[in-house]
Short mmCIF file of C-alpha atoms and ligand atoms in Angstrom, two decimals:
data_model
loop_
_atom_site.label_atom_id
_atom_site.label_comp_id
_atom_site.label_asym_id
_atom_site.label_seq_id
_atom_site.Cartn_x
_atom_site.Cartn_y
_atom_site.Cartn_z
CA MET W 703 -2.65 15.48 13.32
CA SER W 704 -3.60 13.60 10.16
CA ARG W 705 -5.43 10.11 9.53
CA ILE W 706 -3.52 7.84 7.48
CA ALA W 707 -5.06 4.67 6.16
CA VAL W 708 -2.56 1.86 5.02
CA ILE W 709 -4.43 -0.72 2.83
CA TYR W 710 -2.80 -3.71 1.62
CA TYR W 711 -3.11 -7.29 0.51
CA SER W 712 -0.49 -9.76 1.08
CA SER W 713 -0.45 -13.83 0.58
CA THR W 714 2.68 -14.56 2.23
CA GLY W 715 3.90 -11.64 4.30
CA SER W 716 6.14 -9.54 2.30
CA THR W 717 3.92 -6.94 1.24
CA TYR W 718 2.54 -7.03 4.80
CA ARG W 719 5.76 -6.02 6.26
CA ILE W 720 6.14 -3.03 3.85
CA ALA W 721 2.67 -1.94 5.11
CA GLU W 722 3.84 -2.22 8.63
CA ALA W 723 6.72 0.05 7.95
CA PHE W 724 4.48 2.58 6.32
CA VAL W 725 2.31 2.64 9.62
CA GLU W 726 5.44 2.96 11.65
CA GLY W 727 6.67 6.08 9.54
CA ALA W 728 3.13 7.57 9.75
CA ALA W 729 2.78 7.02 13.50
CA GLU W 730 6.26 8.72 13.94
CA ALA W 731 5.03 11.74 12.27
CA GLY W 732 2.07 11.84 14.64
CA ALA W 733 -0.71 10.45 12.50
CA GLU W 734 -3.41 8.37 13.72
CA VAL W 735 -3.19 5.23 11.59
CA ARG W 736 -5.55 2.32 10.42
CA LEU W 737 -3.84 -0.72 9.00
CA ARG W 738 -6.39 -2.73 6.93
CA ARG W 739 -6.05 -5.58 4.98
CA ALA W 740 -8.07 -6.54 1.69
CA GLY W 741 -10.22 -9.68 2.28
CA GLU W 742 -9.08 -12.95 1.03
CA LEU W 743 -10.85 -14.25 -2.06
CA ALA W 744 -8.68 -17.26 -2.89
CA PRO W 745 -10.45 -20.79 -2.67
CA GLN W 746 -9.54 -22.22 0.66
CA GLY W 747 -8.08 -25.28 -0.81
CA VAL W 748 -5.57 -23.22 -2.74
CA ILE W 749 -4.56 -21.39 0.50
CA ASP W 750 -4.36 -24.57 2.40
CA ALA W 751 -1.89 -26.13 -0.16
CA ASN W 752 0.59 -23.36 0.50
CA GLU W 753 1.95 -23.38 4.14
CA ALA W 754 3.36 -19.76 3.93
CA TRP W 755 0.07 -18.41 2.58
CA SER W 756 -2.21 -20.32 5.18
CA SER W 757 -0.04 -19.33 8.10
CA HIS W 758 0.28 -15.75 7.18
CA LEU W 759 -3.48 -15.58 6.67
CA ALA W 760 -3.94 -17.18 10.32
CA GLU W 761 -1.35 -14.60 11.90
CA THR W 762 -3.11 -11.57 10.23
CA ARG W 763 -6.72 -12.61 10.71
CA HIS W 764 -7.04 -10.11 13.61
CA ILE W 765 -6.40 -7.17 11.21
CA GLU W 766 -9.62 -5.61 10.24
CA VAL W 767 -10.68 -5.96 6.70
CA ALA W 768 -10.66 -2.75 4.79
CA THR W 769 -13.83 -1.11 3.79
CA PRO W 770 -14.50 2.31 1.64
CA GLU W 771 -15.13 4.20 4.87
CA ASP W 772 -11.43 3.77 5.79
CA LEU W 773 -10.67 5.82 2.78
CA VAL W 774 -13.47 8.44 3.75
CA TRP W 775 -11.99 8.75 7.37
CA ALA W 776 -8.34 9.02 6.23
CA ASP W 777 -6.79 12.26 5.18
CA GLY W 778 -4.24 10.23 3.02
CA PHE W 779 -3.63 6.56 2.09
CA ALA W 780 -1.28 3.89 1.07
CA LEU W 781 -2.26 1.05 -1.24
CA GLY W 782 -0.10 -2.08 -1.73
CA ALA W 783 -0.36 -5.36 -3.17
CA PRO W 784 1.98 -8.09 -4.41
CA THR W 785 2.59 -8.16 -8.23
CA ARG W 786 0.42 -10.94 -10.13
CA PHE W 787 1.60 -11.34 -13.57
CA GLY W 788 2.66 -7.69 -13.76
CA GLN W 789 -0.51 -6.20 -11.99
CA PRO W 790 -1.93 -5.75 -8.37
CA ALA W 791 -3.39 -8.91 -6.69
CA SER W 792 -6.98 -9.33 -7.50
CA GLN W 793 -7.88 -9.16 -3.59
CA LEU W 794 -6.91 -5.59 -3.49
CA LYS W 795 -8.57 -4.88 -6.76
CA GLN W 796 -11.74 -6.27 -5.34
CA PHE W 797 -11.62 -3.79 -2.47
CA ILE W 798 -10.88 -0.91 -5.09
CA ASP W 799 -13.93 -2.00 -6.84
CA THR W 800 -16.27 -1.38 -3.86
CA THR W 801 -15.31 2.29 -3.67
CA SER W 802 -17.49 3.87 -6.14
CA GLY W 803 -20.00 5.34 -3.48
CA PRO W 804 -17.36 7.65 -1.85
CA TRP W 805 -15.79 8.21 -5.25
CA ALA W 806 -19.04 9.55 -6.50
CA ALA W 807 -19.58 11.55 -3.61
CA GLY W 808 -16.23 13.26 -3.99
CA GLN W 809 -15.03 11.97 -0.61
CA LEU W 810 -11.78 10.50 -1.89
CA ALA W 811 -10.43 13.75 -3.82
CA GLY W 812 -7.52 15.75 -3.09
CA LYS W 813 -5.96 13.26 -0.57
CA PRO W 814 -2.33 12.37 -0.91
CA ALA W 815 -1.67 8.65 -1.64
CA SER W 816 1.17 6.26 -2.29
CA ALA W 817 1.36 2.80 -3.68
CA PHE W 818 3.71 -0.15 -2.97
CA THR W 819 4.27 -3.57 -4.01
CA SER W 820 6.68 -6.74 -3.81
CA THR W 821 7.85 -9.07 -6.71
CA THR W 822 10.00 -12.17 -6.74
CA GLU W 823 11.96 -10.86 -9.73
CA ARG W 824 13.92 -7.67 -10.04
CA HIS W 825 12.25 -6.95 -13.45
CA GLY W 826 8.93 -8.87 -12.56
CA GLY W 827 6.72 -6.02 -12.97
CA GLN W 828 7.07 -3.66 -9.87
CA GLU W 829 6.49 -0.48 -12.01
CA SER W 830 3.42 -1.93 -14.02
CA THR W 831 1.83 -2.79 -10.64
CA LEU W 832 2.53 0.67 -9.21
CA LEU W 833 1.32 2.48 -12.16
CA SER W 834 -1.74 0.33 -12.27
CA LEU W 835 -2.61 1.39 -8.85
CA HIS W 836 -1.64 5.00 -9.86
CA HIS W 837 -4.59 4.66 -12.43
CA THR W 838 -6.94 4.10 -9.69
CA LEU W 839 -5.70 7.20 -7.86
CA PHE W 840 -6.01 9.18 -10.93
CA HIS W 841 -9.65 8.47 -10.97
CA TRP W 842 -10.08 9.16 -7.32
CA GLY W 843 -8.54 12.57 -7.75
CA SER W 844 -5.65 11.94 -5.43
CA VAL W 845 -2.55 13.83 -5.02
CA ILE W 846 -0.03 10.88 -5.95
CA VAL W 847 2.98 10.77 -3.85
CA PRO W 848 5.64 8.75 -5.51
CA THR W 849 8.89 8.00 -4.03
CA GLY W 850 10.83 9.95 -6.34
CA TYR W 851 14.22 10.40 -5.51
CA VAL W 852 13.35 12.76 -2.51
CA ASP W 853 16.07 11.23 -0.34
CA TYR W 854 18.37 9.81 -3.00
CA GLN W 855 20.52 7.75 -0.82
CA LEU W 856 17.49 6.11 0.90
CA SER W 857 15.69 5.64 -2.40
CA HIS W 858 18.94 4.23 -4.18
CA ALA W 859 19.55 1.63 -1.33
CA ALA W 860 15.98 0.42 -1.65
CA GLY W 861 16.45 -0.27 -5.27
CA GLY W 862 15.82 3.17 -6.83
CA ASN W 863 12.43 2.89 -7.83
CA PRO W 864 10.86 6.26 -8.16
CA TYR W 865 7.24 5.08 -8.56
CA GLY W 866 6.78 3.72 -5.10
CA VAL W 867 8.22 1.42 -2.28
CA SER W 868 9.00 -1.93 -3.86
CA ALA W 869 10.66 -5.15 -2.59
CA ILE W 870 12.22 -7.94 -4.41
CA THR W 871 11.32 -10.91 -2.41
CA GLY W 872 13.13 -13.65 -4.32
CA ASP W 873 15.72 -13.91 -1.83
CA GLY W 874 13.52 -13.50 1.26
CA ALA W 875 11.66 -10.83 2.95
CA PRO W 876 11.88 -6.98 2.26
CA ASP W 877 15.34 -5.92 3.34
CA GLU W 878 15.93 -3.16 5.74
CA HIS W 879 16.67 -0.60 3.09
CA VAL W 880 13.07 -1.23 1.59
CA LEU W 881 11.62 -0.94 5.08
CA ALA W 882 13.63 2.28 5.70
CA LEU W 883 12.21 3.76 2.62
CA ALA W 884 8.75 2.69 3.51
CA ARG W 885 8.88 4.39 6.88
CA PHE W 886 10.23 7.55 5.21
CA GLN W 887 7.35 7.45 2.67
CA GLY W 888 4.76 6.70 5.60
CA ARG W 889 6.06 9.90 7.39
CA ARG W 890 6.11 11.88 4.32
CA LEU W 891 2.42 10.84 3.47
CA ALA W 892 1.44 11.86 7.18
CA GLU W 893 3.18 15.28 6.83
CA LEU W 894 1.61 16.01 3.50
CA ALA W 895 -1.74 14.96 4.63
CA ASP W 896 -1.51 17.41 7.40
CA ALA W 897 -0.37 20.24 5.12
CA LEU W 898 -3.07 19.63 2.60
CA LYS W 899 -6.04 19.36 4.94
CA PRO W 900 -6.74 23.06 5.27
CA ALA W 901 -6.56 23.46 1.54
CA GLU W 902 -9.05 20.79 1.15
CA ALA W 903 -11.35 22.21 3.76
CA ALA W 904 -11.22 25.51 1.94
CA LEU W 905 -12.24 24.02 -1.23
CA ALA W 906 -14.96 21.70 0.08
C1 LIG Y 2134 -0.18 -15.84 -9.29
C2 LIG Y 2134 1.06 -15.16 -9.01
C3 LIG Y 2134 1.65 -14.38 -9.94
C4 LIG Y 2134 2.78 -13.69 -9.76
N1 LIG Y 2134 3.36 -12.78 -10.61
C5 LIG Y 2134 4.51 -12.39 -10.46
C6 LIG Y 2134 5.13 -11.46 -11.46
O1 LIG Y 2134 4.59 -11.03 -12.40
N2 LIG Y 2134 6.29 -10.88 -11.32
C7 LIG Y 2134 7.19 -11.28 -10.10
O2 LIG Y 2134 8.32 -10.95 -10.04
N3 LIG Y 2134 6.59 -12.14 -9.12
C8 LIG Y 2134 5.33 -12.64 -9.26
N4 LIG Y 2134 4.74 -13.36 -8.29
C9 LIG Y 2134 5.43 -13.41 -6.88
C10 LIG Y 2134 4.96 -12.58 -5.87
O3 LIG Y 2134 4.63 -11.19 -6.36
C11 LIG Y 2134 5.93 -12.26 -4.88
O4 LIG Y 2134 6.30 -13.47 -4.32
C12 LIG Y 2134 5.55 -11.31 -3.69
O5 LIG Y 2134 6.54 -10.81 -3.05
C13 LIG Y 2134 4.51 -12.02 -2.79
O6 LIG Y 2134 4.20 -11.07 -1.86
P1 LIG Y 2134 3.24 -11.49 -0.65
O7 LIG Y 2134 4.22 -12.27 0.32
O8 LIG Y 2134 3.10 -10.05 0.00
O9 LIG Y 2134 2.27 -12.24 -1.03
C14 LIG Y 2134 3.57 -13.91 -8.51
C15 LIG Y 2134 3.02 -14.87 -7.41
C16 LIG Y 2134 1.79 -15.56 -7.80
C17 LIG Y 2134 1.30 -16.37 -6.85
#
């Protein structure tokens, strides 16, 4: 059984919903799963001025804040953040910027990893955000697991983004097609982590 860490940031809940679907999919595949949120960095006054943001933060405070040890523990992981001006939200980036210890010790290499995001707009920068997260995964030596068109119908129905799971939230929460793809991707990640574990152990 593999261990999967789903590490995300979400201000108003859309990216969180995708993270939950990843967790569901990985658990369906028999994985032990950690859902972890990146800690909040925004000034309290900015959060308080946005009812959706403050209520989502209150609802998810019980979720443990991610630490680099979660990546060391995991055999595979998914990283997700909303798009901010075409880039991942800085809260997730801040978490990423605390991982140099395990990175330098080679504890992140060889693990399968996926990225996910949400945007308001159809062409608002999903791919640039996903590729930006992939840049980090290159540095970590991850085995990048994109959505591709592995299940064409599922991918097409979810918007046809081969880079990773992504939702357009301008009209509301991530739809059932996106969540179905996230569950599929979570299952795949867990199965690949299981398959790659012996290879990694042999190389260590
Ligand atoms: C500062 C800021 C920058 C944003 N930049 C973009 C953007 O570049 N493209 C886009 O489509 N949406 C952008 N958005 C909208 C969010 O990405 C979108 O609402 C996302 O689904 C929110 O996810 P969450 O509910 O998980 O926080 C931005 C929002 C904020 C607050």
